[in-house]
Every structure is written in structure tokens, then in C-alpha cells.
Amino acid sequence: MKITKDINFNSERLFKNEPFTINYSGNLFNQGSDEVFIKFGYGESWDNITELQMNKLDSGFSVEITPTEVNDFNFCFRNNNNVWDNNSYQNYSMPIEE
């Protein structure tokens, strides 16, 4: 499933305790970042904030995540120079189902 042309998941729906892969080929990749991190949390208040380094691929960056909550999965990206891709301060979001 695609969120944008530069962000996609290997699944059409996301479920609690079921791993999924997210692929990112957005601005941070296009600007030549060596490292990209995904920062995510759950719900409106971004509970249980986690940050993971993504794996660099020829086509972008990728990481596997296992969601631990049923709520909105809110996320954004940053590179090793602390430059952010956060959807113009709105972040990105996907629902996590039971």
C-alpha cells in the first residue's frame, strides 16, 4: 500500500503484533542521505515513541516494524544531519487494526 509515491508498505492493512515493512524513497533519499531513521508513536499523543535506523537500499530505505498497539501509527523520517521529512509538520499516519 502506498501512502505517497515515496512511502509504501508491503501490506494493504496493518495489524497489531504482525510485522510489516515500510519503504521510503522520499526527499531524504533523493538528497543523498547516508542514514535515515523512522520515528514513530501511537495515537494522537504519540505514545511509546520509538526511533529505528532504516536499511539503505539502492532504491531507498527500508525497515521492518511490529506494531504493539491498536491505534493510529504516526511516523516521520529524519537523516543523520537532523533534516526531517514530516509531511510539512503534519507527519504521516496509518491505522493499526486488532
PDB file of N, CA and C in Angstrom, residues 18-57:
ATOM      1  N   GLU A  18       1.764  -7.937  14.091  1.00  0.00           N
ATOM      2  CA  GLU A  18       2.128  -8.534  12.803  1.00  0.00           C
ATOM      3  C   GLU A  18       3.133  -7.624  12.105  1.00  0.00           C
ATOM      4  N   PRO A  19       4.354  -8.108  11.882  1.00  0.00           N
ATOM      5  CA  PRO A  19       5.383  -7.253  11.275  1.00  0.00           C
ATOM      6  C   PRO A  19       5.010  -6.804   9.863  1.00  0.00           C
ATOM      7  N   PHE A  20       5.445  -5.608   9.536  1.00  0.00           N
ATOM      8  CA  PHE A  20       5.296  -5.077   8.178  1.00  0.00           C
ATOM      9  C   PHE A  20       6.596  -4.364   7.817  1.00  0.00           C
ATOM     10  N   THR A  21       6.793  -4.175   6.531  1.00  0.00           N
ATOM     11  CA  THR A  21       7.955  -3.446   6.038  1.00  0.00           C
ATOM     12  C   THR A  21       7.490  -2.131   5.447  1.00  0.00           C
ATOM     13  N   ILE A  22       8.188  -1.069   5.809  1.00  0.00           N
ATOM     14  CA  ILE A  22       7.923   0.245   5.221  1.00  0.00           C
ATOM     15  C   ILE A  22       9.143   0.639   4.405  1.00  0.00           C
ATOM     16  N   ASN A  23       8.892   1.116   3.187  1.00  0.00           N
ATOM     17  CA  ASN A  23       9.948   1.551   2.277  1.00  0.00           C
ATOM     18  C   ASN A  23       9.820   3.048   2.046  1.00  0.00           C
ATOM     19  N   TYR A  24      10.949   3.723   2.081  1.00  0.00           N
ATOM     20  CA  TYR A  24      10.980   5.178   1.939  1.00  0.00           C
ATOM     21  C   TYR A  24      11.979   5.569   0.855  1.00  0.00           C
ATOM     22  N   SER A  25      11.521   6.350  -0.122  1.00  0.00           N
ATOM     23  CA  SER A  25      12.404   6.849  -1.179  1.00  0.00           C
ATOM     24  C   SER A  25      12.145   8.332  -1.426  1.00  0.00           C
ATOM     25  N   GLY A  26      11.843   9.051  -0.347  1.00  0.00           N
ATOM     26  CA  GLY A  26      11.478  10.466  -0.432  1.00  0.00           C
ATOM     27  C   GLY A  26      12.669  11.409  -0.496  1.00  0.00           C
ATOM     28  N   ASN A  27      12.418  12.656  -0.066  1.00  0.00           N
ATOM     29  CA  ASN A  27      13.409  13.732  -0.187  1.00  0.00           C
ATOM     30  C   ASN A  27      14.744  13.403   0.462  1.00  0.00           C
ATOM     31  N   LEU A  28      14.722  12.778   1.622  1.00  0.00           N
ATOM     32  CA  LEU A  28      15.983  12.496   2.304  1.00  0.00           C
ATOM     33  C   LEU A  28      16.840  11.536   1.485  1.00  0.00           C
ATOM     34  N   PHE A  29      16.212  10.554   0.851  1.00  0.00           N
ATOM     35  CA  PHE A  29      16.928   9.635  -0.039  1.00  0.00           C
ATOM     36  C   PHE A  29      17.409  10.378  -1.283  1.00  0.00           C
ATOM     37  N   ASN A  30      16.516  11.163  -1.881  1.00  0.00           N
ATOM     38  CA  ASN A  30      16.853  11.880  -3.114  1.00  0.00           C
ATOM     39  C   ASN A  30      17.942  12.917  -2.907  1.00  0.00           C
ATOM     40  N   GLN A  31      18.108  13.399  -1.685  1.00  0.00           N
ATOM     41  CA  GLN A  31      19.156  14.377  -1.373  1.00  0.00           C
ATOM     42  C   GLN A  31      20.463  13.705  -0.971  1.00  0.00           C
ATOM     43  N   GLY A  32      20.529  12.376  -1.055  1.00  0.00           N
ATOM     44  CA  GLY A  32      21.770  11.658  -0.839  1.00  0.00           C
ATOM     45  C   GLY A  32      22.109  11.331   0.600  1.00  0.00           C
ATOM     46  N   SER A  33      21.119  11.263   1.463  1.00  0.00           N
ATOM     47  CA  SER A  33      21.385  10.927   2.873  1.00  0.00           C
ATOM     48  C   SER A  33      22.005   9.544   2.994  1.00  0.00           C
ATOM     49  N   ASP A  34      23.018   9.442   3.844  1.00  0.00           N
ATOM     50  CA  ASP A  34      23.654   8.151   4.101  1.00  0.00           C
ATOM     51  C   ASP A  34      22.859   7.315   5.087  1.00  0.00           C
ATOM     52  N   GLU A  35      22.192   7.981   6.019  1.00  0.00           N
ATOM     53  CA  GLU A  35      21.391   7.286   7.034  1.00  0.00           C
ATOM     54  C   GLU A  35      20.037   7.969   7.149  1.00  0.00           C
ATOM     55  N   VAL A  36      18.994   7.153   7.288  1.00  0.00           N
ATOM     56  CA  VAL A  36      17.648   7.664   7.541  1.00  0.00           C
ATOM     57  C   VAL A  36      17.054   6.865   8.693  1.00  0.00           C
ATOM     58  N   PHE A  37      16.354   7.566   9.558  1.00  0.00           N
ATOM     59  CA  PHE A  37      15.702   6.981  10.720  1.00  0.00           C
ATOM     60  C   PHE A  37      14.208   7.228  10.619  1.00  0.00           C
ATOM     61  N   ILE A  38      13.414   6.271  11.062  1.00  0.00           N
ATOM     62  CA  ILE A  38      11.982   6.467  11.181  1.00  0.00           C
ATOM     63  C   ILE A  38      11.677   6.667  12.658  1.00  0.00           C
ATOM     64  N   LYS A  39      10.890   7.685  12.958  1.00  0.00           N
ATOM     65  CA  LYS A  39      10.446   7.944  14.322  1.00  0.00           C
ATOM     66  C   LYS A  39       8.948   7.733  14.325  1.00  0.00           C
ATOM     67  N   PHE A  40       8.446   6.939  15.283  1.00  0.00           N
ATOM     68  CA  PHE A  40       7.016   6.655  15.286  1.00  0.00           C
ATOM     69  C   PHE A  40       6.466   6.539  16.703  1.00  0.00           C
ATOM     70  N   GLY A  41       5.159   6.710  16.788  1.00  0.00           N
ATOM     71  CA  GLY A  41       4.426   6.551  18.035  1.00  0.00           C
ATOM     72  C   GLY A  41       2.984   6.223  17.714  1.00  0.00           C
ATOM     73  N   TYR A  42       2.192   6.007  18.744  1.00  0.00           N
ATOM     74  CA  TYR A  42       0.809   5.559  18.560  1.00  0.00           C
ATOM     75  C   TYR A  42      -0.175   6.579  19.120  1.00  0.00           C
ATOM     76  N   GLY A  43      -1.229   6.815  18.366  1.00  0.00           N
ATOM     77  CA  GLY A  43      -2.294   7.704  18.814  1.00  0.00           C
ATOM     78  C   GLY A  43      -1.923   9.169  18.700  1.00  0.00           C
ATOM     79  N   GLU A  44      -2.887  10.005  19.074  1.00  0.00           N
ATOM     80  CA  GLU A  44      -2.747  11.448  18.957  1.00  0.00           C
ATOM     81  C   GLU A  44      -1.544  11.997  19.713  1.00  0.00           C
ATOM     82  N   SER A  45      -1.224  11.391  20.860  1.00  0.00           N
ATOM     83  CA  SER A  45      -0.119  11.898  21.686  1.00  0.00           C
ATOM     84  C   SER A  45       1.198  11.169  21.431  1.00  0.00           C
ATOM     85  N   TRP A  46       1.262  10.367  20.381  1.00  0.00           N
ATOM     86  CA  TRP A  46       2.490   9.664  20.010  1.00  0.00           C
ATOM     87  C   TRP A  46       3.018   8.837  21.182  1.00  0.00           C
ATOM     88  N   ASP A  47       2.187   7.981  21.756  1.00  0.00           N
ATOM     89  CA  ASP A  47       2.606   7.116  22.863  1.00  0.00           C
ATOM     90  C   ASP A  47       3.678   6.142  22.392  1.00  0.00           C
ATOM     91  N   ASN A  48       4.543   5.748  23.320  1.00  0.00           N
ATOM     92  CA  ASN A  48       5.605   4.754  23.065  1.00  0.00           C
ATOM     93  C   ASN A  48       6.475   5.120  21.866  1.00  0.00           C
ATOM     94  N   ILE A  49       6.993   6.331  21.864  1.00  0.00           N
ATOM     95  CA  ILE A  49       7.827   6.808  20.753  1.00  0.00           C
ATOM     96  C   ILE A  49       9.060   5.919  20.599  1.00  0.00           C
ATOM     97  N   THR A  50       9.307   5.551  19.355  1.00  0.00           N
ATOM     98  CA  THR A  50      10.459   4.710  19.010  1.00  0.00           C
ATOM     99  C   THR A  50      11.137   5.309  17.788  1.00  0.00           C
ATOM    100  N   GLU A  51      12.454   5.173  17.719  1.00  0.00           N
ATOM    101  CA  GLU A  51      13.196   5.590  16.536  1.00  0.00           C
ATOM    102  C   GLU A  51      14.094   4.438  16.107  1.00  0.00           C
ATOM    103  N   LEU A  52      14.031   4.087  14.826  1.00  0.00           N
ATOM    104  CA  LEU A  52      14.825   2.991  14.278  1.00  0.00           C
ATOM    105  C   LEU A  52      15.605   3.471  13.062  1.00  0.00           C
ATOM    106  N   GLN A  53      16.831   2.997  12.938  1.00  0.00           N
ATOM    107  CA  GLN A  53      17.598   3.275  11.731  1.00  0.00           C
ATOM    108  C   GLN A  53      17.087   2.350  10.626  1.00  0.00           C
ATOM    109  N   MET A  54      16.893   2.926   9.443  1.00  0.00           N
ATOM    110  CA  MET A  54      16.409   2.160   8.312  1.00  0.00           C
ATOM    111  C   MET A  54      17.597   1.600   7.534  1.00  0.00           C
ATOM    112  N   ASN A  55      17.368   0.517   6.819  1.00  0.00           N
ATOM    113  CA  ASN A  55      18.393  -0.114   5.983  1.00  0.00           C
ATOM    114  C   ASN A  55      18.457   0.604   4.643  1.00  0.00           C
ATOM    115  N   LYS A  56      19.667   0.957   4.230  1.00  0.00           N
ATOM    116  CA  LYS A  56      19.834   1.642   2.948  1.00  0.00           C
ATOM    117  C   LYS A  56      19.853   0.619   1.818  1.00  0.00           C
ATOM    118  N   LEU A  57      19.045   0.889   0.793  1.00  0.00           N
ATOM    119  CA  LEU A  57      18.949   0.051  -0.405  1.00  0.00           C
ATOM    120  C   LEU A  57      19.266   0.915  -1.623  1.00  0.00           C
TER     121      LEU A  57
END
